[in-house]
Short mmCIF file of C-alpha atoms in Angstrom, two decimals:
data_model
loop_
_atom_site.label_atom_id
_atom_site.label_comp_id
_atom_site.label_asym_id
_atom_site.label_seq_id
_atom_site.Cartn_x
_atom_site.Cartn_y
_atom_site.Cartn_z
CA MET A 8 -92.34 64.16 11.78
CA THR A 9 -92.86 61.58 9.16
CA GLY A 10 -96.16 60.58 10.69
CA SER A 11 -97.37 64.29 10.69
CA VAL A 12 -96.58 64.64 7.06
CA ALA A 13 -98.32 61.48 6.24
CA ALA A 14 -101.35 62.65 8.27
CA ILE A 15 -101.42 66.04 6.50
CA THR A 16 -100.98 64.21 3.15
CA HIS A 17 -103.95 61.96 4.07
CA THR A 18 -106.30 64.86 5.04
CA ILE A 19 -105.74 66.85 1.68
CA ALA A 20 -107.83 65.20 -1.01
CA ALA A 21 -108.12 66.40 -4.62
CA PRO A 22 -111.44 67.90 -5.29
CA SER A 23 -113.99 65.93 -7.27
CA ILE A 24 -114.80 67.58 -10.52
CA GLU A 25 -117.82 66.41 -12.55
CA TRP A 26 -116.35 67.09 -16.06
CA SER A 27 -119.40 65.72 -17.79
CA LEU A 28 -121.60 68.32 -16.24
CA LEU A 29 -119.11 71.07 -16.99
CA SER A 30 -118.43 69.91 -20.56
CA PRO A 31 -120.04 72.93 -22.35
CA LEU A 32 -117.95 75.34 -20.32
CA VAL A 33 -114.77 73.17 -20.80
CA LEU A 34 -115.33 73.10 -24.59
CA VAL A 35 -115.77 76.80 -24.95
CA PHE A 36 -112.63 77.63 -22.92
CA ALA A 37 -110.60 74.86 -24.74
CA ALA A 38 -111.69 76.43 -28.06
CA ALA A 39 -110.49 79.81 -26.77
CA THR A 40 -107.29 78.37 -25.65
CA VAL A 41 -106.67 76.63 -29.15
CA GLY A 42 -107.53 80.06 -30.71
CA VAL A 43 -104.67 81.66 -28.68
CA LEU A 44 -102.31 79.07 -29.95
CA VAL A 45 -103.57 79.55 -33.60
CA GLU A 46 -102.90 83.40 -33.14
CA ALA A 47 -99.31 82.64 -31.88
CA PHE A 48 -98.25 79.90 -34.38
CA ALA A 49 -100.52 79.62 -37.43
CA PRO A 50 -99.53 81.47 -40.60
CA ARG A 51 -101.34 84.75 -41.09
CA ASP A 52 -103.14 83.82 -44.20
CA LEU A 53 -104.65 80.82 -42.49
CA ARG A 54 -105.61 82.32 -39.12
CA ARG A 55 -109.04 83.73 -40.08
CA ALA A 56 -110.38 80.38 -41.52
CA LEU A 57 -109.03 78.35 -38.56
CA HIS A 58 -110.40 80.86 -36.01
CA ILE A 59 -113.95 80.74 -37.66
CA ALA A 60 -113.88 76.99 -37.74
CA ILE A 61 -112.83 76.78 -34.16
CA SER A 62 -115.13 79.33 -32.81
CA LEU A 63 -118.30 78.19 -34.65
CA GLY A 64 -117.43 74.57 -34.09
CA GLY A 65 -116.74 75.16 -30.39
CA LEU A 66 -120.14 77.07 -29.85
CA ALA A 67 -122.12 74.52 -31.79
CA GLY A 68 -120.50 71.66 -29.98
CA ALA A 69 -121.11 73.34 -26.61
CA PHE A 70 -124.77 73.75 -27.50
CA VAL A 71 -124.99 69.99 -28.35
CA LEU A 72 -123.38 69.16 -24.88
CA THR A 73 -125.72 71.37 -23.18
CA ILE A 74 -128.62 69.31 -24.62
CA VAL A 75 -126.77 66.10 -23.60
CA VAL A 76 -126.21 67.32 -20.06
CA ALA A 77 -129.93 68.28 -19.82
CA HIS A 78 -131.10 64.88 -21.09
CA SER A 79 -128.60 62.56 -19.21
CA HIS A 80 -128.27 64.26 -15.87
CA ILE A 81 -131.46 66.14 -15.42
CA PHE A 82 -134.42 64.76 -17.39
CA ALA A 83 -133.21 61.05 -17.26
CA GLY A 84 -132.70 61.08 -13.53
CA GLY A 85 -135.84 63.14 -12.70
CA LYS A 86 -133.66 65.63 -10.70
CA PRO A 87 -134.29 69.38 -10.26
CA GLY A 88 -130.66 69.86 -10.68
CA VAL A 89 -127.15 68.84 -9.48
CA VAL A 90 -124.07 70.67 -8.43
CA ALA A 91 -120.46 70.38 -9.67
CA ALA A 92 -117.03 71.35 -8.83
CA VAL A 93 -117.37 70.94 -5.16
CA GLY A 94 -120.63 73.04 -5.09
CA ALA A 95 -119.41 75.97 -6.86
CA VAL A 96 -121.49 75.33 -10.13
CA ALA A 97 -125.30 74.73 -10.14
CA VAL A 98 -126.56 72.79 -13.16
CA ASP A 99 -130.40 72.92 -13.24
CA LYS A 100 -133.02 73.73 -15.83
CA PRO A 101 -132.95 77.38 -15.75
CA THR A 102 -129.16 77.43 -15.89
CA LEU A 103 -129.27 75.05 -18.91
CA PHE A 104 -131.88 77.16 -20.70
CA ILE A 105 -129.90 80.34 -20.22
CA GLN A 106 -126.68 78.69 -21.25
CA GLY A 107 -128.33 77.28 -24.36
CA THR A 108 -129.58 80.87 -25.15
CA ILE A 109 -126.15 82.43 -24.76
CA LEU A 110 -124.47 79.61 -26.97
CA VAL A 111 -127.06 80.25 -29.85
CA LEU A 112 -126.69 84.14 -29.52
CA ALA A 113 -122.92 83.85 -29.42
CA PHE A 114 -122.95 81.65 -32.51
CA VAL A 115 -124.96 84.24 -34.52
CA SER A 116 -122.68 87.03 -33.18
CA VAL A 117 -119.52 85.24 -34.24
CA LEU A 118 -120.98 85.21 -37.76
CA LEU A 119 -121.03 89.07 -37.73
CA ILE A 120 -117.61 89.05 -36.22
CA ALA A 121 -116.31 86.83 -38.86
CA GLU A 122 -117.29 89.38 -41.61
CA SER A 123 -116.18 92.44 -39.77
CA SER A 124 -112.84 91.07 -38.84
CA HIS A 125 -112.03 91.05 -42.45
CA ASP A 126 -114.17 93.69 -44.02
CA ALA A 127 -113.04 96.52 -41.57
CA PHE A 128 -109.59 96.72 -43.51
CA ALA A 129 -110.82 96.27 -47.10
CA ALA A 130 -110.89 99.97 -47.78
CA GLN A 131 -107.62 100.44 -46.09
CA ALA A 132 -105.97 97.79 -48.15
CA ALA A 133 -107.65 98.96 -51.30
CA ALA A 134 -106.17 102.59 -50.84
CA VAL A 135 -102.59 101.17 -50.73
CA PRO A 136 -100.73 101.62 -54.04
CA GLY A 137 -99.46 98.53 -55.73
CA SER A 138 -100.59 95.35 -57.29
CA ALA A 139 -103.87 93.40 -56.36
CA ALA A 140 -101.56 90.64 -54.82
CA GLU A 141 -99.73 93.07 -52.67
CA ARG A 142 -103.09 94.58 -51.44
CA GLU A 143 -104.49 91.31 -50.68
CA GLY A 144 -101.28 90.25 -48.79
CA LEU A 145 -101.57 93.50 -46.74
CA LEU A 146 -105.30 92.64 -46.05
CA ALA A 147 -104.33 89.17 -44.80
CA GLY A 148 -101.80 90.75 -42.39
CA LEU A 149 -104.15 93.40 -41.10
CA THR A 150 -107.06 90.96 -40.37
CA HIS A 151 -108.43 91.38 -36.90
CA THR A 152 -108.03 87.64 -35.65
CA GLU A 153 -107.48 88.11 -31.98
CA VAL A 154 -111.24 88.88 -31.65
CA TYR A 155 -112.11 85.20 -31.81
CA PRO A 156 -110.29 83.82 -28.68
CA LEU A 157 -111.23 87.03 -26.80
CA THR A 158 -114.78 86.43 -27.79
CA LEU A 159 -114.69 82.78 -26.75
CA PHE A 160 -113.21 83.51 -23.24
CA SER A 161 -115.93 86.14 -22.74
CA VAL A 162 -118.59 83.68 -23.80
CA GLY A 163 -117.07 81.10 -21.28
CA GLY A 164 -117.44 83.70 -18.56
CA MET A 165 -121.04 84.43 -19.54
CA LEU A 166 -121.80 80.69 -19.44
CA LEU A 167 -120.29 80.43 -15.92
CA PHE A 168 -122.06 83.63 -14.58
CA PRO A 169 -125.45 82.40 -14.33
CA ALA A 170 -124.44 78.96 -13.20
CA ALA A 171 -122.41 79.93 -10.13
CA ASN A 172 -123.58 78.60 -6.87
CA ASP A 173 -121.36 80.67 -4.80
CA LEU A 174 -120.50 84.43 -4.81
CA LEU A 175 -116.76 84.01 -5.33
CA THR A 176 -117.43 81.78 -8.57
CA MET A 177 -119.80 84.43 -9.68
CA PHE A 178 -117.33 87.18 -9.22
CA ILE A 179 -114.66 85.35 -11.15
CA ALA A 180 -117.10 84.61 -13.97
CA LEU A 181 -117.94 88.33 -13.98
CA GLU A 182 -114.26 89.25 -14.47
CA VAL A 183 -113.77 86.50 -17.09
CA LEU A 184 -116.71 87.75 -19.15
CA SER A 185 -115.78 91.38 -18.71
CA LEU A 186 -112.11 91.72 -19.37
CA PRO A 187 -112.20 90.53 -23.09
CA LEU A 188 -115.09 92.85 -23.60
CA TYR A 189 -113.13 95.77 -22.59
CA LEU A 190 -110.63 94.97 -25.15
CA LEU A 191 -113.09 94.22 -27.87
CA CYS A 192 -114.64 97.63 -27.42
CA GLY A 193 -111.56 99.30 -28.50
CA LEU A 194 -110.98 97.49 -31.70
CA ALA A 195 -112.90 99.75 -34.08
CA ARG A 196 -109.97 101.15 -36.11
CA ARG A 197 -112.11 103.49 -38.43
CA ARG A 198 -113.22 105.39 -35.31
CA ARG A 199 -110.17 104.83 -33.23
CA LEU A 200 -110.60 107.63 -30.60
CA LEU A 201 -114.27 107.08 -30.14
CA SER A 202 -113.68 103.33 -29.83
CA GLN A 203 -110.89 103.84 -27.21
CA GLU A 204 -112.95 106.13 -25.38
CA ALA A 205 -115.83 103.59 -25.18
CA ALA A 206 -113.39 101.01 -24.05
CA MET A 207 -111.96 103.24 -21.30
CA LYS A 208 -115.35 104.19 -20.03
CA TYR A 209 -116.51 100.59 -19.95
CA PHE A 210 -113.29 99.49 -18.20
CA LEU A 211 -113.47 102.13 -15.54
CA LEU A 212 -117.17 101.98 -14.72
CA GLY A 213 -116.83 98.14 -14.83
CA ALA A 214 -114.15 98.13 -12.39
CA PHE A 215 -116.28 100.33 -10.02
CA SER A 216 -119.12 97.90 -10.49
CA SER A 217 -116.96 94.99 -9.77
CA ALA A 218 -115.77 96.60 -6.60
CA PHE A 219 -119.44 97.19 -5.45
CA PHE A 220 -120.04 93.41 -6.18
CA LEU A 221 -116.96 92.26 -4.10
CA PHE A 222 -117.77 94.53 -1.31
CA GLY A 223 -121.29 92.93 -1.42
CA VAL A 224 -119.72 89.43 -1.18
CA ALA A 225 -117.66 90.55 1.86
CA MET A 226 -120.73 91.88 3.59
CA LEU A 227 -122.70 88.89 2.91
CA TYR A 228 -119.96 86.50 4.04
CA GLY A 229 -119.72 88.52 7.35
CA TYR A 230 -123.40 88.17 7.77
CA SER A 231 -123.71 84.41 7.01
CA GLY A 232 -120.10 82.99 7.32
CA SER A 233 -120.52 81.53 3.79
CA VAL A 234 -120.46 82.65 0.19
CA GLN A 235 -122.70 79.80 -0.94
CA LEU A 236 -126.06 81.06 -2.01
CA ALA A 237 -128.07 78.48 -0.15
CA ALA A 238 -126.12 79.11 2.95
CA ILE A 239 -126.87 82.86 2.71
CA ALA A 240 -130.51 81.99 2.09
CA THR A 241 -130.72 79.93 5.26
CA ALA A 242 -129.02 82.57 7.36
CA ALA A 243 -131.39 85.10 6.03
CA GLN A 244 -134.43 82.97 6.78
CA SER A 245 -133.24 82.24 10.40
CA GLY A 246 -132.86 85.96 10.88
CA VAL A 247 -129.55 85.60 12.91
CA GLY A 248 -126.59 88.04 12.24
CA SER A 249 -126.59 91.80 11.63
CA ALA A 250 -129.27 93.10 9.45
CA THR A 251 -127.06 95.93 8.48
CA LEU A 252 -124.59 93.54 6.85
CA LEU A 253 -127.31 91.68 5.13
CA TYR A 254 -129.04 94.77 3.51
CA ALA A 255 -125.72 96.28 2.71
CA GLY A 256 -124.59 93.25 1.01
CA ILE A 257 -127.96 93.00 -1.02
CA ALA A 258 -127.55 96.60 -2.04
CA LEU A 259 -123.85 96.32 -3.07
CA LEU A 260 -124.30 93.12 -4.78
CA GLY A 261 -127.38 94.44 -6.72
CA ILE A 262 -125.30 97.48 -7.91
CA GLY A 263 -122.76 95.23 -9.45
CA LEU A 264 -125.43 93.11 -11.19
CA LEU A 265 -127.71 96.05 -12.27
CA PHE A 266 -124.74 97.64 -13.79
CA LYS A 267 -124.14 94.77 -16.07
CA ILE A 268 -127.81 94.69 -17.27
CA GLY A 269 -127.72 98.37 -17.85
CA ALA A 270 -130.45 99.55 -15.40
CA ILE A 271 -131.05 103.00 -14.35
CA PRO A 272 -129.15 104.69 -12.52
CA PHE A 273 -126.37 102.44 -13.58
CA ALA A 274 -126.69 102.68 -17.42
CA ASN A 275 -124.58 105.68 -18.14
CA TRP A 276 -121.93 103.58 -19.76
CA LYS A 277 -124.24 101.93 -22.24
CA PRO A 278 -125.04 104.63 -24.91
CA ASP A 279 -121.39 105.64 -25.27
CA VAL A 280 -119.98 102.05 -25.25
CA TYR A 281 -122.52 100.90 -27.71
CA GLN A 282 -121.74 103.82 -30.14
CA GLY A 283 -117.93 103.48 -29.87
CA SER A 284 -117.57 99.74 -30.02
CA PRO A 285 -117.37 97.73 -33.29
CA THR A 286 -120.91 96.93 -34.27
CA PRO A 287 -120.64 93.17 -33.94
CA VAL A 288 -119.20 93.45 -30.55
CA THR A 289 -122.01 95.80 -29.58
CA ALA A 290 -124.47 92.87 -30.87
CA LEU A 291 -122.57 90.45 -28.60
CA MET A 292 -122.97 92.74 -25.52
CA ALA A 293 -126.59 93.65 -26.27
CA SER A 294 -127.56 90.04 -26.44
CA CYS A 295 -125.24 87.62 -24.67
CA THR A 296 -123.95 89.73 -21.86
CA LEU A 297 -127.61 90.84 -21.09
CA VAL A 298 -128.81 87.38 -20.92
CA SER A 299 -126.00 86.18 -18.74
CA ALA A 300 -126.23 89.10 -16.38
CA PHE A 301 -129.98 88.64 -16.03
CA GLY A 302 -129.40 84.91 -15.39
CA ALA A 303 -127.07 85.75 -12.56
CA LEU A 304 -129.44 88.26 -11.09
CA LEU A 305 -132.32 85.79 -11.16
CA ARG A 306 -130.17 83.19 -9.48
CA VAL A 307 -128.98 85.55 -6.74
CA PHE A 308 -132.42 87.11 -5.96
CA TYR A 309 -134.48 83.90 -6.32
CA VAL A 310 -131.96 81.63 -4.58
CA ALA A 311 -130.14 83.60 -2.14
CA PHE A 312 -132.72 86.23 -1.37
CA GLY A 313 -135.90 84.40 -2.25
CA GLN A 314 -137.20 84.69 1.41
CA LEU A 315 -136.60 88.53 1.34
CA THR A 316 -138.82 89.53 -1.46
CA TRP A 317 -140.64 91.92 0.58
CA ASP A 318 -137.26 93.82 1.52
CA TRP A 319 -135.75 94.00 -2.02
CA ARG A 320 -138.90 94.30 -4.27
CA PRO A 321 -139.75 98.00 -3.44
CA VAL A 322 -136.17 98.97 -4.32
CA MET A 323 -136.39 97.00 -7.44
CA TRP A 324 -139.75 98.60 -8.33
CA GLY A 325 -138.00 101.93 -8.34
CA VAL A 326 -135.22 100.73 -10.51
CA ALA A 327 -137.55 99.02 -13.03
CA ILE A 328 -139.75 102.21 -13.31
CA LEU A 329 -136.80 104.57 -13.81
CA THR A 330 -135.24 102.07 -16.28
CA MET A 331 -138.38 101.73 -18.42
CA LEU A 332 -139.24 105.55 -18.46
CA VAL A 333 -135.73 106.93 -18.86
CA GLY A 334 -134.79 104.52 -21.52
CA SER A 335 -138.03 105.33 -23.45
CA ILE A 336 -138.03 109.09 -23.09
CA VAL A 337 -134.28 109.57 -23.84
CA ALA A 338 -134.55 107.36 -26.77
CA ILE A 339 -136.78 109.98 -28.47
CA THR A 340 -133.94 112.53 -28.58
CA GLN A 341 -131.48 110.32 -30.15
CA THR A 342 -130.06 110.94 -33.69
CA ASP A 343 -127.50 108.08 -33.66
CA VAL A 344 -128.81 104.74 -34.55
CA LYS A 345 -126.66 102.78 -32.16
CA ARG A 346 -127.41 105.24 -29.32
CA LEU A 347 -131.01 104.73 -30.10
CA LEU A 348 -130.74 100.94 -29.83
CA ALA A 349 -128.60 101.43 -26.75
CA TYR A 350 -131.55 103.30 -24.98
CA SER A 351 -133.81 100.87 -26.41
CA SER A 352 -131.76 98.04 -24.54
CA ILE A 353 -132.08 99.99 -21.44
CA ALA A 354 -135.97 100.19 -21.72
CA GLN A 355 -136.07 96.43 -22.59
CA ALA A 356 -134.03 95.74 -19.40
CA GLY A 357 -136.69 97.45 -17.44
CA TYR A 358 -139.34 95.24 -18.94
CA VAL A 359 -137.38 92.10 -17.92
CA LEU A 360 -137.14 93.55 -14.51
CA THR A 361 -140.82 93.39 -14.15
CA GLY A 362 -140.62 89.70 -14.55
CA VAL A 363 -137.83 89.53 -11.90
CA ILE A 364 -140.02 91.49 -9.58
CA ALA A 365 -142.96 89.08 -10.01
CA ALA A 366 -140.81 86.66 -7.81
CA ASN A 367 -142.76 83.56 -8.98
CA THR A 368 -142.39 80.76 -11.51
CA ALA A 369 -144.12 82.57 -14.28
CA GLY A 370 -141.74 85.68 -13.82
CA LEU A 371 -138.75 83.42 -14.13
CA SER A 372 -140.06 81.66 -17.27
CA GLY A 373 -141.21 85.07 -18.85
CA SER A 374 -137.98 86.52 -18.24
CA MET A 375 -136.05 83.67 -19.80
CA PHE A 376 -138.31 83.78 -22.90
CA TYR A 377 -137.97 87.68 -23.08
CA LEU A 378 -134.15 87.28 -23.01
CA ALA A 379 -134.07 84.72 -25.82
CA ALA A 380 -136.49 86.49 -28.03
CA TYR A 381 -135.02 90.00 -27.58
CA GLY A 382 -131.41 88.77 -27.87
CA ILE A 383 -131.88 87.13 -31.29
CA ALA A 384 -133.76 90.27 -32.63
CA THR A 385 -131.06 92.60 -31.35
CA ILE A 386 -128.38 90.61 -33.16
CA GLY A 387 -130.46 91.02 -36.35
CA ALA A 388 -130.87 94.74 -35.82
CA PHE A 389 -127.17 95.30 -35.43
CA ALA A 390 -126.43 93.23 -38.46
CA ILE A 391 -128.51 95.54 -40.46
CA VAL A 392 -126.65 98.55 -39.10
CA THR A 393 -123.33 97.01 -40.40
CA LEU A 394 -124.79 97.08 -43.91
CA VAL A 395 -125.72 100.60 -44.29
CA ARG A 396 -122.44 102.63 -45.13
CA ASP A 397 -121.15 105.92 -46.17
CA GLN A 398 -117.65 107.34 -46.95
CA THR A 399 -116.50 107.22 -43.23
CA GLY A 400 -117.84 103.58 -42.58
CA GLU A 401 -121.19 102.76 -40.98
CA ALA A 402 -123.88 105.35 -41.50
CA ALA A 403 -124.72 106.02 -37.83
CA HIS A 404 -126.71 109.32 -38.05
CA LEU A 405 -130.31 108.74 -38.57
CA SER A 406 -130.46 111.36 -41.33
CA SER A 407 -128.43 109.04 -43.41
CA TRP A 408 -131.17 106.55 -43.35
CA ALA A 409 -133.66 108.73 -45.06
CA GLY A 410 -135.00 106.98 -48.16
CA LEU A 411 -133.32 103.72 -47.50
CA GLY A 412 -136.67 101.98 -48.32
CA LYS A 413 -136.45 103.24 -51.77
CA ARG A 414 -132.74 102.38 -52.17
CA SER A 415 -132.98 99.01 -50.53
CA PRO A 416 -136.63 97.82 -49.65
CA LEU A 417 -135.47 94.46 -48.27
CA VAL A 418 -132.89 95.82 -45.88
CA ALA A 419 -135.29 98.64 -44.76
CA GLY A 420 -138.12 96.19 -44.32
CA LEU A 421 -136.06 93.84 -42.12
CA PHE A 422 -134.89 96.72 -39.95
CA ALA A 423 -138.42 97.79 -39.71
CA LEU A 424 -139.33 94.39 -38.51
CA PHE A 425 -136.77 94.37 -35.64
CA LEU A 426 -137.95 97.84 -34.63
CA ILE A 427 -141.56 96.89 -34.44
CA THR A 428 -140.47 93.82 -32.51
CA PHE A 429 -138.76 96.07 -29.90
CA ALA A 430 -141.91 98.03 -29.73
CA GLY A 431 -143.96 95.04 -28.82
CA ILE A 432 -146.39 94.97 -31.95
CA PRO A 433 -148.49 91.81 -32.15
CA LEU A 434 -147.41 88.85 -34.08
CA THR A 435 -143.82 89.49 -33.25
CA SER A 436 -141.70 88.13 -30.59
CA GLY A 437 -141.52 91.45 -28.79
CA PHE A 438 -145.37 91.30 -28.13
CA THR A 439 -145.20 87.78 -26.84
CA SER A 440 -142.26 88.59 -24.54
CA LYS A 441 -143.96 91.64 -22.97
CA PHE A 442 -147.24 89.73 -22.53
CA ALA A 443 -145.29 86.96 -20.70
CA VAL A 444 -143.35 89.20 -18.19
CA PHE A 445 -146.42 91.63 -17.72
CA ARG A 446 -148.77 88.78 -16.97
CA ALA A 447 -146.34 87.22 -14.37
CA ALA A 448 -145.92 90.76 -12.85
CA ILE A 449 -149.79 91.03 -12.44
CA GLN A 450 -149.91 87.51 -10.85
CA GLY A 451 -147.18 88.91 -8.47
CA GLY A 452 -149.19 91.79 -7.49
CA ALA A 453 -147.38 94.40 -9.48
CA LEU A 454 -150.31 95.73 -11.57
CA PRO A 455 -149.15 99.41 -11.30
CA LEU A 456 -145.73 98.41 -12.53
CA VAL A 457 -147.35 96.80 -15.68
CA ILE A 458 -149.41 99.89 -16.35
CA ILE A 459 -146.23 101.96 -16.36
CA GLY A 460 -144.65 99.36 -18.56
CA VAL A 461 -147.40 99.68 -21.04
CA ILE A 462 -147.08 103.51 -21.09
CA SER A 463 -143.31 103.15 -21.53
CA SER A 464 -143.83 100.82 -24.43
CA ALA A 465 -146.06 103.36 -26.05
CA ILE A 466 -143.52 106.13 -25.58
CA LEU A 467 -140.66 103.83 -26.98
CA ALA A 468 -142.85 103.22 -29.98
CA PHE A 469 -142.40 106.75 -31.09
CA PRO A 470 -138.61 106.77 -32.06
CA TYR A 471 -139.15 103.44 -33.83
CA VAL A 472 -141.90 104.72 -35.93
CA ARG A 473 -139.87 107.78 -36.63
CA VAL A 474 -137.11 105.81 -38.09
CA ILE A 475 -139.56 103.70 -40.22
CA VAL A 476 -141.18 106.85 -41.53
CA LEU A 477 -137.73 108.21 -42.35
CA MET A 478 -136.79 105.13 -44.17
CA PHE A 479 -139.93 104.73 -46.28
CA PHE A 480 -141.47 108.23 -46.64
CA SER A 481 -138.43 110.49 -47.16
CA ASP A 482 -136.45 111.06 -50.23
CA PRO A 483 -132.88 109.63 -50.35
CA ALA A 484 -129.99 112.17 -50.62
CA PRO A 485 -128.14 112.02 -53.87
CA ASP A 486 -124.95 111.33 -52.00
CA GLY A 487 -126.47 109.32 -49.30
CA PRO A 488 -125.11 105.95 -47.92
CA VAL A 489 -125.34 102.66 -49.69
CA VAL A 490 -126.21 99.21 -48.61
CA VAL A 491 -123.28 97.02 -49.05
CA ARG A 492 -123.99 93.55 -50.36
CA PRO A 493 -123.87 91.10 -47.27
CA SER A 494 -121.69 88.14 -47.20
CA GLY A 495 -123.09 84.78 -46.25
CA PHE A 496 -122.28 85.38 -42.59
CA THR A 497 -124.28 88.54 -42.24
CA SER A 498 -127.00 87.23 -44.42
CA ALA A 499 -127.37 84.10 -42.07
CA ALA A 500 -127.40 86.31 -38.88
CA VAL A 501 -129.95 88.67 -40.35
CA ALA A 502 -132.04 85.53 -41.60
CA VAL A 503 -132.00 83.85 -38.25
CA GLY A 504 -132.96 87.06 -36.40
CA ALA A 505 -136.02 87.76 -38.78
CA ALA A 506 -137.07 84.07 -38.90
CA ALA A 507 -136.90 83.79 -34.89
CA THR A 508 -138.71 86.98 -34.52
CA LEU A 509 -141.60 85.98 -36.55
CA VAL A 510 -141.69 82.33 -35.35
CA LEU A 511 -141.66 83.44 -31.84
CA GLY A 512 -144.38 85.89 -32.46
CA ILE A 513 -146.84 83.57 -34.36
CA ILE A 514 -146.11 80.24 -32.44
CA PRO A 515 -144.17 80.96 -29.37
CA GLN A 516 -145.76 78.07 -27.46
CA PRO A 517 -142.83 75.51 -27.94
CA LEU A 518 -140.18 77.85 -26.58
CA LEU A 519 -142.73 79.05 -23.73
CA ASN A 520 -143.37 75.45 -22.82
CA ILE A 521 -139.58 74.83 -22.55
CA ALA A 522 -139.12 78.09 -20.41
CA ASN A 523 -142.05 77.19 -18.19
CA HIS A 524 -140.81 73.71 -17.60
CA ALA A 525 -137.28 75.05 -16.91
CA ALA A 526 -138.57 77.72 -14.50
CA SER A 527 -140.66 75.09 -12.42
CA HIS A 528 -137.31 73.27 -11.47
CA LEU A 529 -135.10 75.95 -9.99
CA PHE A 530 -132.45 73.92 -7.97
CA VAL A 531 -131.51 75.38 -4.53
CA ARG A 532 -128.63 73.90 -2.65
#
């Protein structure tokens, strides 16, 4: 008996965890955990300052660690990539590029959250009778500080999602990034019913998409006997096993991933959730979540199903065409600025899908560049939305934006800059992004798809131009909305978004070179 116990003890070994490779992830999750402790034990009047310092410091530190990991483990060793956590996490150049993009976008998004968590209750506190000191005390107690650890937990899941080297790890990352977002969507107190409705829709539809993803994992495990992406690729290449299980697994897994990026016909949640969620949370979802989901989509279809491009590309063609055209056409009918940006996001996802469909190195690099450029411009656009207010809060209806160029030329001009970026006008990052993915699609033999993409871009330009004309060539209403004076946080977010939009449009080559170099070293194991 003793010998048996000793034998069993000898065969069970602790897994080897490469903490240095996982250090960016660990730091973000550690900052989130510290944020929970701050929420539980720190005095209320100190929580906001502590949370901001922890969140911004954690994200900045994780970005630095991402660069360190890239230099010390990838570039210095001349390796295409390495695996960590017993093969569960792949650390290669595309992963590091996407993780760095997510961290930068999350940092800028937290700047918006830092202002809104305090500003959302200023009017409520001002309406309470009593002295200024009493109102300030109420404001300190009402400040939304739980958003910071929730945001960091979600960002941690976003970092793990595109790095997952097996489907179970990817599913866990999907849930870790999604569950905090379900809560964050329901925190808009001024529009409580609309916000809670958005959170419920996102939760229910997200649960369905997660179920599809998990069923896909089960099908692919039944086909290959493994959840490792490389093992699935080997099994698919050898052609052994049931083709029904393989194609069913690809379809179900694709549904779960396409839901997260908001592709048609899986994008019904997007306009309602974008409209009802707090605008900074919407900015986080529209930028970081999109980058993370596309990173996972690229890893799955390029690594696990890279030998089956002739099987999944036709279906993806249909999804991309529907996504571009439906997003562009329905955007024309929108009268709510956040819903307009939501349908714009759907169309932009279709453009990125053209890069995915290319199934080549140029498609991978073009998609990564597009995600970085679009993400930072999106945060800037939503930051502008937070500044235009009426008596009920943010001025969401487009009619409220009439004459904004005469009331506040700078704010209207910056919003126009982001809109023409989404339209793909030259000398902006949007033009360079579309050129990169369309060129890759042409190289991959998808010229008809590019033609449809160009037509979709022309259609999508109409609602953007309509808003610009409304802002600069219409008279403002006497009781129209006002532009609030931005704090340093919002000003920084807008400035970063505008600067990146112009720089990546005029001199995009440095970032394109990084994306090209990263895409040429996709690590498969």
